[in-house]
CSV table of C-alpha atoms and ligand atoms in Angstrom, one decimal:
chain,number,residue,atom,x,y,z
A,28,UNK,CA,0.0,0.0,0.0
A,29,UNK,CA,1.3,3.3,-0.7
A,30,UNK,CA,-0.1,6.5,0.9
A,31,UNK,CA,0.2,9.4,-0.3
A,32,UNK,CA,0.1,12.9,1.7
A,33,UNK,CA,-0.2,16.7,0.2
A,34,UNK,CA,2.3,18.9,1.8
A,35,UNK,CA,2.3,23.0,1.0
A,36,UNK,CA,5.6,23.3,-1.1
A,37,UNK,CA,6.7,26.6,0.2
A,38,UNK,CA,5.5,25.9,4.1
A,39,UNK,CA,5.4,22.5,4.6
A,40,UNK,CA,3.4,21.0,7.7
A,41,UNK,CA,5.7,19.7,10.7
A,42,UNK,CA,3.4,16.8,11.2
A,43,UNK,CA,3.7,15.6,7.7
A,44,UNK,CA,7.4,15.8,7.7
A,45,UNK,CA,7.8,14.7,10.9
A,46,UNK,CA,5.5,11.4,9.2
A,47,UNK,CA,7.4,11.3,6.7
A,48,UNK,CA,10.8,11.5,8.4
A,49,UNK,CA,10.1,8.5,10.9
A,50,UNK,CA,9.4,6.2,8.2
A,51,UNK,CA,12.6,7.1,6.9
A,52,UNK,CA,14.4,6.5,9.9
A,53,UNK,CA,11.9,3.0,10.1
A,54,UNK,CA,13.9,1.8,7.0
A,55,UNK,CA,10.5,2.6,5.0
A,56,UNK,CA,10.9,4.5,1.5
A,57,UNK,CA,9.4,7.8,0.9
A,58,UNK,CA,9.2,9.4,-2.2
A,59,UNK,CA,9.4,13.5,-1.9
A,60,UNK,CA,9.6,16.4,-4.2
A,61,UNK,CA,13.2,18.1,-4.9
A,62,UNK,CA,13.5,21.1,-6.7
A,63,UNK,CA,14.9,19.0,-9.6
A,64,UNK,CA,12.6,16.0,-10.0
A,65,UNK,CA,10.8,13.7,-7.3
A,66,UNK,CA,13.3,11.3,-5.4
A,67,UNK,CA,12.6,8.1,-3.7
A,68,UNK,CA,14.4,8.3,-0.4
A,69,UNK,CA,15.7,5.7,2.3
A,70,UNK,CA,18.1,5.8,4.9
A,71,UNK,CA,21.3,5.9,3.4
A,72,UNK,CA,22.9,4.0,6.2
A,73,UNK,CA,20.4,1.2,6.3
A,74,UNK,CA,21.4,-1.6,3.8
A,75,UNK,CA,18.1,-3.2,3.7
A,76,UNK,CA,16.0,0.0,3.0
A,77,UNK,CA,18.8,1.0,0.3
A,78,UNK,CA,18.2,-2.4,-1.3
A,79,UNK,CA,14.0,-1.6,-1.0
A,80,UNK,CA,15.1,1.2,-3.4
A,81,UNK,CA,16.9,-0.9,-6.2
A,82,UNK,CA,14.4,-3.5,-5.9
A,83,UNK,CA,11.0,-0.8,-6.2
A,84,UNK,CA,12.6,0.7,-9.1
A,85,UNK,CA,13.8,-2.4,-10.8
A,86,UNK,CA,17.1,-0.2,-11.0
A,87,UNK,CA,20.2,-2.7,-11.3
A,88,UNK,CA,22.7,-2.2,-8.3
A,89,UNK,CA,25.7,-1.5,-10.5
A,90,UNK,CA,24.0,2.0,-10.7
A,91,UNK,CA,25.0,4.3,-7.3
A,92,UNK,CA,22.5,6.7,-5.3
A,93,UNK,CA,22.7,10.3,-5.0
A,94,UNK,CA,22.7,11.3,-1.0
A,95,UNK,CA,20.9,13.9,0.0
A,96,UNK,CA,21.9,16.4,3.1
A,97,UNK,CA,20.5,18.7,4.7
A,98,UNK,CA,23.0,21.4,4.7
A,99,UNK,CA,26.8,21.6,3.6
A,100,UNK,CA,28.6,21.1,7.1
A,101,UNK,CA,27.5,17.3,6.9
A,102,UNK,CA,28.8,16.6,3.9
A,103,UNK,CA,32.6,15.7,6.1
A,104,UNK,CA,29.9,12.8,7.8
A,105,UNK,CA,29.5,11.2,4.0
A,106,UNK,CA,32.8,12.2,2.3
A,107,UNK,CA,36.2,11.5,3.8
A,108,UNK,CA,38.1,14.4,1.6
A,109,UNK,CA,36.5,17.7,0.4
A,110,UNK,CA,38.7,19.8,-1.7
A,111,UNK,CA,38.8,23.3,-1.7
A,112,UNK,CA,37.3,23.4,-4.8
A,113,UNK,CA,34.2,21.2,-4.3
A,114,UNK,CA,33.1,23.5,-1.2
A,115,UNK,CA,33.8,26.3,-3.2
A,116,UNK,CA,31.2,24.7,-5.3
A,117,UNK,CA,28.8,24.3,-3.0
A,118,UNK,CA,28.9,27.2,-0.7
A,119,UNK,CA,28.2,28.8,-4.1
A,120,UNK,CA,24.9,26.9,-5.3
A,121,UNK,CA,24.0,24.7,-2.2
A,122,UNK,CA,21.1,24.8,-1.8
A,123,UNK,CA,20.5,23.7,-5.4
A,124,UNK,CA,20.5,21.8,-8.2
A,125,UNK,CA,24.0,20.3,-7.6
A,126,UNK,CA,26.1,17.0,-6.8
A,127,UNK,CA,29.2,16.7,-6.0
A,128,UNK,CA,31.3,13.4,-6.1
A,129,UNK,CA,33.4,12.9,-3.0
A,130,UNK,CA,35.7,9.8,-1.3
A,131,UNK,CA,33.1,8.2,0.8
A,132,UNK,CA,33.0,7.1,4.2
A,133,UNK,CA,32.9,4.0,5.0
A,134,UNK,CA,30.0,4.7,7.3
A,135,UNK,CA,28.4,4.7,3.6
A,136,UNK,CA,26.8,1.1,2.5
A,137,UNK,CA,28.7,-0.1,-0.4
A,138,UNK,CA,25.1,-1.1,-1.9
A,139,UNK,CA,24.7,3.2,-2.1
A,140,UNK,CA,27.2,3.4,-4.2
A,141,UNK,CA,27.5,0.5,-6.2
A,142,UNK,CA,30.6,-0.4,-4.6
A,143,UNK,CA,32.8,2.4,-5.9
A,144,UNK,CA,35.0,4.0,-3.2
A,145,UNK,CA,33.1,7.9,-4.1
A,146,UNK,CA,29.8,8.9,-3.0
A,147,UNK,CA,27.5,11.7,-4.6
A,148,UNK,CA,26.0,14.2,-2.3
A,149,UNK,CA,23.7,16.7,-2.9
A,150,UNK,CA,21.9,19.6,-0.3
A,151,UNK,CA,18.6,20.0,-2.1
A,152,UNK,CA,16.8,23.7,-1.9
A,153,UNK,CA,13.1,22.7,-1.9
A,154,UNK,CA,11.5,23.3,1.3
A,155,UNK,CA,10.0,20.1,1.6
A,156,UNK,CA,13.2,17.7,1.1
A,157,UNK,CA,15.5,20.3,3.2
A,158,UNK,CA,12.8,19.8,6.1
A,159,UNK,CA,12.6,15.8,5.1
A,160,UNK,CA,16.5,16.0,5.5
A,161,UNK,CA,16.7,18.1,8.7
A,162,UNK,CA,14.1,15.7,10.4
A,163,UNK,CA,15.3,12.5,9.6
A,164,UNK,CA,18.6,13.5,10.9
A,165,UNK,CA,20.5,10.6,8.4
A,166,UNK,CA,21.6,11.3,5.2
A,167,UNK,CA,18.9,10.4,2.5
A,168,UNK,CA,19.7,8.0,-0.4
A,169,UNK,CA,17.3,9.2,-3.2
A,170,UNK,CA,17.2,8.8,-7.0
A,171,UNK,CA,14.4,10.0,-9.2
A,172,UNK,CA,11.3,8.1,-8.3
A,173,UNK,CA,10.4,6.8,-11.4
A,174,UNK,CA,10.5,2.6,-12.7
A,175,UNK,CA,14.5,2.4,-14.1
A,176,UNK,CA,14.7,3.4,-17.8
A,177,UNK,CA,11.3,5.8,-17.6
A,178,UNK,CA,11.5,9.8,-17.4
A,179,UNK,CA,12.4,11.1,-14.2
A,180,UNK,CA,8.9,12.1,-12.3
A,181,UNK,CA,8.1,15.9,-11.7
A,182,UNK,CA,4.7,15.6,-10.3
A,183,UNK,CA,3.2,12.6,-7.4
A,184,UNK,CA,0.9,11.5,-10.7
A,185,UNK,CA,4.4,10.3,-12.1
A,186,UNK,CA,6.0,8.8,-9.1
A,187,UNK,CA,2.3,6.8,-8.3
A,188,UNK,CA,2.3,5.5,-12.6
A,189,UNK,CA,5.4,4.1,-11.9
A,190,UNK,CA,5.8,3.1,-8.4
A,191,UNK,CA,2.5,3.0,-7.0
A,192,UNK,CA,2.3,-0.1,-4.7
A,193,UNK,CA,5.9,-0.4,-4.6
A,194,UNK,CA,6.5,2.4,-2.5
A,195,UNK,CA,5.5,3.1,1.7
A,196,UNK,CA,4.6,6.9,1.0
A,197,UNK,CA,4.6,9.9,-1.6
A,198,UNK,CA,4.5,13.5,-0.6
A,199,UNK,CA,2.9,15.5,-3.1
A,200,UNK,CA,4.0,18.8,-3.1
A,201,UNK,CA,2.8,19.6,-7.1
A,202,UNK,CA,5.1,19.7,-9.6
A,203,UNK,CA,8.6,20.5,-9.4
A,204,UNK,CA,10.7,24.2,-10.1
A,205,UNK,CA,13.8,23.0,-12.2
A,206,UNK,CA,12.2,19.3,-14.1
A,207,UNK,CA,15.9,18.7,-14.8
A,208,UNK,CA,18.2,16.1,-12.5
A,209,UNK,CA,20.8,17.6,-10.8
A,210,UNK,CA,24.3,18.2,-12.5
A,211,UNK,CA,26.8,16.0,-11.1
A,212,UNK,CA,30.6,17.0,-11.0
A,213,UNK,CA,33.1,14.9,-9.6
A,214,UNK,CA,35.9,16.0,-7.6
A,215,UNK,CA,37.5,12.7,-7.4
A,216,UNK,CA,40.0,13.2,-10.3
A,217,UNK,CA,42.0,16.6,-11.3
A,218,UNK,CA,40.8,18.6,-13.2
A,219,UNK,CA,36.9,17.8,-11.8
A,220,UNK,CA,34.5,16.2,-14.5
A,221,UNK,CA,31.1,17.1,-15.3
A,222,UNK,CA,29.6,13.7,-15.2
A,223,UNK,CA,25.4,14.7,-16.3
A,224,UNK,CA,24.5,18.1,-17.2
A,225,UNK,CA,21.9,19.4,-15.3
A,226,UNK,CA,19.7,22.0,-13.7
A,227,UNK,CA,23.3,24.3,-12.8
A,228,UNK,CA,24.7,25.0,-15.9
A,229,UNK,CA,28.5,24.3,-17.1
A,230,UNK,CA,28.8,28.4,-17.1
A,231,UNK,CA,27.7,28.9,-13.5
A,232,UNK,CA,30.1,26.1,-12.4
A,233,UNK,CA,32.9,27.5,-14.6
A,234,UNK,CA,32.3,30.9,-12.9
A,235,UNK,CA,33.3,29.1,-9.7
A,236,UNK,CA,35.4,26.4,-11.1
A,237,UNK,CA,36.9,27.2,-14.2
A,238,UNK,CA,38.9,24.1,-14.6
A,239,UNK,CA,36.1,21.9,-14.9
A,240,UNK,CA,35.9,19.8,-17.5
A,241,UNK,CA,32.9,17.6,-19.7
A,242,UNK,CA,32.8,14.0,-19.4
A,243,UNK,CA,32.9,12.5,-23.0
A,244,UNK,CA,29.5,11.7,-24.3
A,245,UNK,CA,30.0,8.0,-25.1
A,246,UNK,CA,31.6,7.4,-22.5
A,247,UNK,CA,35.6,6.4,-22.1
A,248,UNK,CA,36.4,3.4,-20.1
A,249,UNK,CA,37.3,5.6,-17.0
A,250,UNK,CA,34.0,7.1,-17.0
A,251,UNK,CA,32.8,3.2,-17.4
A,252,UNK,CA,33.5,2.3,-14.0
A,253,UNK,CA,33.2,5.7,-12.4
A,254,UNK,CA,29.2,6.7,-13.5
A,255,UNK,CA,27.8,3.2,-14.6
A,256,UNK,CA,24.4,4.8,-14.8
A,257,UNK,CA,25.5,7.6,-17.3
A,258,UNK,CA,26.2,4.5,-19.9
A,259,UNK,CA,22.7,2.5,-19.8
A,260,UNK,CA,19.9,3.9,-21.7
A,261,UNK,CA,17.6,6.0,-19.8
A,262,UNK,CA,14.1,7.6,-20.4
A,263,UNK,CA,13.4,5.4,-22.7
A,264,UNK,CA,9.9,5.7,-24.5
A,265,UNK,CA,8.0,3.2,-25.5
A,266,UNK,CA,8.0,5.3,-28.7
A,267,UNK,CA,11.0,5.3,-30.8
A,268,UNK,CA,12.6,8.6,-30.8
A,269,UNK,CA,14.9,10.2,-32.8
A,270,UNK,CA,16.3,13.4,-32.2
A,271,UNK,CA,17.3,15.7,-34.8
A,272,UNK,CA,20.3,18.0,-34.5
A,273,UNK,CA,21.4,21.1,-36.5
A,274,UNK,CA,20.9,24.6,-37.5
A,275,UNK,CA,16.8,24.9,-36.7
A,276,UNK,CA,15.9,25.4,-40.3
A,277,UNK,CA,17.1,22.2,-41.7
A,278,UNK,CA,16.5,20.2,-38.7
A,279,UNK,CA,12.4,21.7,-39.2
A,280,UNK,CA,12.4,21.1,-43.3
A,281,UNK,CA,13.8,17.1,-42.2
A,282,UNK,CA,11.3,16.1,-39.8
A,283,UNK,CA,8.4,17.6,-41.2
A,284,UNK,CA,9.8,15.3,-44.2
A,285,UNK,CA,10.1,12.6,-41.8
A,286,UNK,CA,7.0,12.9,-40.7
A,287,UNK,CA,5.0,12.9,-43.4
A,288,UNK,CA,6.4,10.1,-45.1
A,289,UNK,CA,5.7,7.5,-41.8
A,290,UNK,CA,2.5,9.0,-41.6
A,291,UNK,CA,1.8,7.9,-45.0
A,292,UNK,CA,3.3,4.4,-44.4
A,293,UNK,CA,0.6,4.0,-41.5
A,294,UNK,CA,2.4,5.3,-38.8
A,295,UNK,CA,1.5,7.5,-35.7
A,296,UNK,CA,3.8,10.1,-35.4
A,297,UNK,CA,4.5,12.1,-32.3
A,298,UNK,CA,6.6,15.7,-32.9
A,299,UNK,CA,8.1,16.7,-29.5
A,300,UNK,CA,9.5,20.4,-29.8
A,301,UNK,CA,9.9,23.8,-28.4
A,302,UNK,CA,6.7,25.9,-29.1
A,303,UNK,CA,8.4,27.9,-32.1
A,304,UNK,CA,9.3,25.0,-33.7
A,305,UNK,CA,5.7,23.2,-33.8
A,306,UNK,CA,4.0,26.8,-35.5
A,307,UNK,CA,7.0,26.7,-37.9
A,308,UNK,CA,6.2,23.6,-38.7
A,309,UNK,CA,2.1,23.6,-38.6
A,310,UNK,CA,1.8,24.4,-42.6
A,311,UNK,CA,3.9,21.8,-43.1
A,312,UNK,CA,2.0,19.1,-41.7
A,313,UNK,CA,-1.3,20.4,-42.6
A,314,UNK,CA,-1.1,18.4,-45.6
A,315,UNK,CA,-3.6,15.5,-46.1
A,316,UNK,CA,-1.1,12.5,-46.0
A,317,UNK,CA,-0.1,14.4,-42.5
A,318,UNK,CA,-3.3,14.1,-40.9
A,319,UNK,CA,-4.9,12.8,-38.1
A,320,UNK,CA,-1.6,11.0,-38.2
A,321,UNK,CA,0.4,13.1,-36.2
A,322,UNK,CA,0.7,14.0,-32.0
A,323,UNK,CA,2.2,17.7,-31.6
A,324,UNK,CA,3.8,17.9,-27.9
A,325,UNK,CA,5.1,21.2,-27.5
A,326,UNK,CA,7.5,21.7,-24.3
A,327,UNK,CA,8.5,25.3,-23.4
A,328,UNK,CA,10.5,27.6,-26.1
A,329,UNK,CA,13.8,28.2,-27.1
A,330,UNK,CA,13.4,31.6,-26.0
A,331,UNK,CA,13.0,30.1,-22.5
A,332,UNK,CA,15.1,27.3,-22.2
A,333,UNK,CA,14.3,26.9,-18.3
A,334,UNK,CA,10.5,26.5,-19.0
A,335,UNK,CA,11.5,23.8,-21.6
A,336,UNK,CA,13.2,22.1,-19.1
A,337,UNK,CA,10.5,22.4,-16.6
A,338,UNK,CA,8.1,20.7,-19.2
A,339,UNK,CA,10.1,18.3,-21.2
A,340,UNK,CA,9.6,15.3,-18.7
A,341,UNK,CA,5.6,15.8,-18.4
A,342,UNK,CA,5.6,16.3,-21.8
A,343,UNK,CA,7.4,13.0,-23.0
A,344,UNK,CA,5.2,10.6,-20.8
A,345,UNK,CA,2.0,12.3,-22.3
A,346,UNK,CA,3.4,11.7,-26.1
A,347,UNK,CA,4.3,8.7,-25.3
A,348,UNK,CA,1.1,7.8,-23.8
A,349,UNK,CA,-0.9,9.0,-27.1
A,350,UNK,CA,0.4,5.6,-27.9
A,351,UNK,CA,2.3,6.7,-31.2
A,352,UNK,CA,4.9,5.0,-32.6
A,353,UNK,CA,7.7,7.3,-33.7
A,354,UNK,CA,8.5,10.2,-32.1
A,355,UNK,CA,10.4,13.1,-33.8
A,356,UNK,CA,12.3,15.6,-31.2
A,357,UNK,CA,13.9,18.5,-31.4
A,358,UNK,CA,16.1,20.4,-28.4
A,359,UNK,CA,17.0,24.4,-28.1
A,360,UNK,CA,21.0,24.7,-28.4
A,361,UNK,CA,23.3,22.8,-26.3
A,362,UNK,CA,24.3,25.8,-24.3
A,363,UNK,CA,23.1,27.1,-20.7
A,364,UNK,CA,19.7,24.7,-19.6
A,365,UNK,CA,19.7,23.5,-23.4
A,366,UNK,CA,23.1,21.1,-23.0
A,367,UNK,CA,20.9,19.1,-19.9
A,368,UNK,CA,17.9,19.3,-22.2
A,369,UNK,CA,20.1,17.5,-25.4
A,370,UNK,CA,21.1,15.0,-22.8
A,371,UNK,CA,18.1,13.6,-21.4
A,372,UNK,CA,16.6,13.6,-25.1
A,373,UNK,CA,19.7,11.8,-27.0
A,374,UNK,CA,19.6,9.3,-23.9
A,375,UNK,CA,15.7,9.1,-24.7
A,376,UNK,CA,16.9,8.3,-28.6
A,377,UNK,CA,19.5,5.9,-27.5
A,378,UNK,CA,21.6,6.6,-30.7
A,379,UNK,CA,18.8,7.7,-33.0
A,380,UNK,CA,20.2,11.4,-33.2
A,381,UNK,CA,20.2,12.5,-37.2
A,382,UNK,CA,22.4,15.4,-37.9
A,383,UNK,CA,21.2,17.6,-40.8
B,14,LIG,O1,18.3,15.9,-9.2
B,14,LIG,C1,18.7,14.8,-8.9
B,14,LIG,O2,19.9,14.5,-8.9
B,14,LIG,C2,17.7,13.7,-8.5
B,14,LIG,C3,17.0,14.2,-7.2
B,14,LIG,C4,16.1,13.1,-6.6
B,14,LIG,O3,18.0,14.5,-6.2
B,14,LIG,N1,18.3,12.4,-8.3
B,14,LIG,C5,18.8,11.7,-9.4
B,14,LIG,O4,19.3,10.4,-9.0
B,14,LIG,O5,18.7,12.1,-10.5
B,14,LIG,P1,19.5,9.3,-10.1
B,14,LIG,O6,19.7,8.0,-9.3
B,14,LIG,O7,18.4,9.2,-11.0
B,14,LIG,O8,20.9,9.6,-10.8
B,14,LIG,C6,22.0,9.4,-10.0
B,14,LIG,C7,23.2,9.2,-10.9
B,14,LIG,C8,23.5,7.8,-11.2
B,14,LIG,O9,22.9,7.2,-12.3
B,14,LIG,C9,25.0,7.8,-11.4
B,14,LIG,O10,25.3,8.0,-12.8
B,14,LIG,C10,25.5,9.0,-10.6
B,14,LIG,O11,24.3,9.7,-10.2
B,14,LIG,N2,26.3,8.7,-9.5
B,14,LIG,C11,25.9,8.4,-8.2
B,14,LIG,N3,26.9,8.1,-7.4
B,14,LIG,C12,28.0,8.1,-8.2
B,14,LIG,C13,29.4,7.9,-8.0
B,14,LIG,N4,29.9,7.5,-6.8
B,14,LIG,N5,30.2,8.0,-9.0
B,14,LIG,C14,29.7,8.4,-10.2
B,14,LIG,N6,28.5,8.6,-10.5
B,14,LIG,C15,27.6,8.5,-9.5
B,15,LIG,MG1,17.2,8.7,-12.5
């Protein structure tokens, strides 16, 4: 049974965190908002709750957790080395969208962090987890709370499609700020790594951290062991997506092309794109062959890349639920919010990315 309790988002109730914070210390899981996605949290020094997680998701356990603190000072009760550089880091953006990779303790379960002698930490910023944090008085091990390979949630309705049943409690605090995971960096090599792009961007790191460096995008075999997760495929649609990559007006004149020629071979056809690109594109696919054929999913704009982010999760499952069979993506530039948003999408296409 999973229950499932509304919390305000800005002034969350005591008695629901409190709740929430002894099952957590009970070795139950609770799923809770973040300002990045939702997370399903246990005890981070509790092997058998930490396994509860792996097992609820279906996640495999080569693939480590993210810990969440409450605030910066306990990071030294997770990490056994912080250098200058990763406090730097985080006395600049924690509370936020940031994780750091640290040594671990070895007060940390090996199960959190799929054996590897580093842990991830994060402080997260929404009132709701900080209070979750602060309350339960352990560290939190939390990854998104959705079913391994589907988007990360960012409303309760996506943590209860995937893990209703599976799960002791959700808080649902509505949907979340950011709708991007955390970037990761990883302080345990010199220079530090960018391991995922996320909700900080490379340029607000670099104003901190200038040395800082981008993990390569397939992966070498150093970043094989040291982010196992980054290398399976992940929010994988039941759709087949392909994203399309290049200067806007080609990449719109190929999949309208795209899409007009499945839709005539008997195919549903889902176009996931920034609001600019679907009106650019409506005379295009207003053609007979084109209709009633194909899903339009628009998510934010290019002009805004942070609302883009804030949709693009919601508005993948709801494509993807129209039950089509292709869907056609395109991204706002790879800089700022845009390089997280070109991740999560080429991930989605799992090497379906055409270049015009
Ligand atoms: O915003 C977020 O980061 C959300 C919220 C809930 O905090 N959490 C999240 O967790 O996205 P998850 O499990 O979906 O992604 C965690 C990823 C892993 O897949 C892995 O690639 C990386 O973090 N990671 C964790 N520990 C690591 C370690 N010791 N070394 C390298 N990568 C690690
Ligand atoms: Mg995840």
């Amino acid at each position: 049974m999973t229950r499932v309790l509304k919390v305000d988002a800005a002034q969350p109730d005591a008695a629901v965190i409190e709740e929430a914070a002894a099952a957590l210390r009970g070795g139950q899981l609770v799923a809770f908002p973040t300002e990045t996605v939702y997370g399903l949290g246990a005890n981070a020094l509790d092997p058998h709750a930490v396994a509860r997680i792996f097992e609820a998701k279906g996640r495999p356990a080569t693939d480590p957790l993210i810990v969440h603190i409450a605030h910066i000072g306990q990071l030294s009760r997770c990490a056994s080395h912080i250098p200058p550089a990763a406090r730097q880091l985080g006395l600049a953006f924690w509370p936020g969208p940031l994780t750091v990779i640290l040594p671990k303790k070895p007060e940390i379960p090996d199960s959190v962090t799929a054996r590897l002698p580093s842990v991830a930490l994060r402080v997260p910023s929404h009132p709701v987890a900080h209070a979750l944090m602060e309350m339960a008085g352990v560290p939190v091990a939390a990854p998104s709370a959705n079913r391994f390979s589907r988007p990360s949630p960012t409303t309760a309705a996506h943590v209860l499609a995937d893990l209703d049943g599976r799960v002791d409690l959700v808080l649902d605090a509505g949907p979340t700020d950011i709708g991007l995971e955390s970037t990761i960096v990883d302080f345990t090599v010199d220079p530090p790594v960018m391991r995922r792009p996320g909700g900080l961007t490379l340029e607000q790191i670099r104003s901190v951290v200038p040395g800082v460096t981008i993990a390569t995008a397939n992966g070498s075999a150093e970043v094989a062991q040291q982010a196992p997760g980054q290398l399976t495929r992940h929010y994988a649609p039941k759709a087949e997506l392909t994203l399309y990559d290049g200067p806007v007006q080609s990449v719109l004149q190929r999949v309208a092309a795209d899409a007009r020629t499945l839709a005539a071979t008997g195919h549903r056809v889902g176009i996931l794109a920034p609001e600019e690109d679907l009106v650019a594109l409506a005379p295009e696919l207003a053609a007979p062959a084109a209709a009633g054929r194909v899903e339009v999913q628009p998510y934010g704009s290019r002009s805004a890349p942070a609302r883009a982010a804030h949709d693009l999760f919601a508005a993948l499952r709801t494509l993807d639920a129209t039950g089509v069979s292709h869907i056609l993506a395109t991204s706002p530039d790879a800089d700022g919010l845009g390089l997280a948003i070109r991740d999560r999408l080429g991930r989605a296409a799992d090497g379906r990315i055409r270049r015009v």
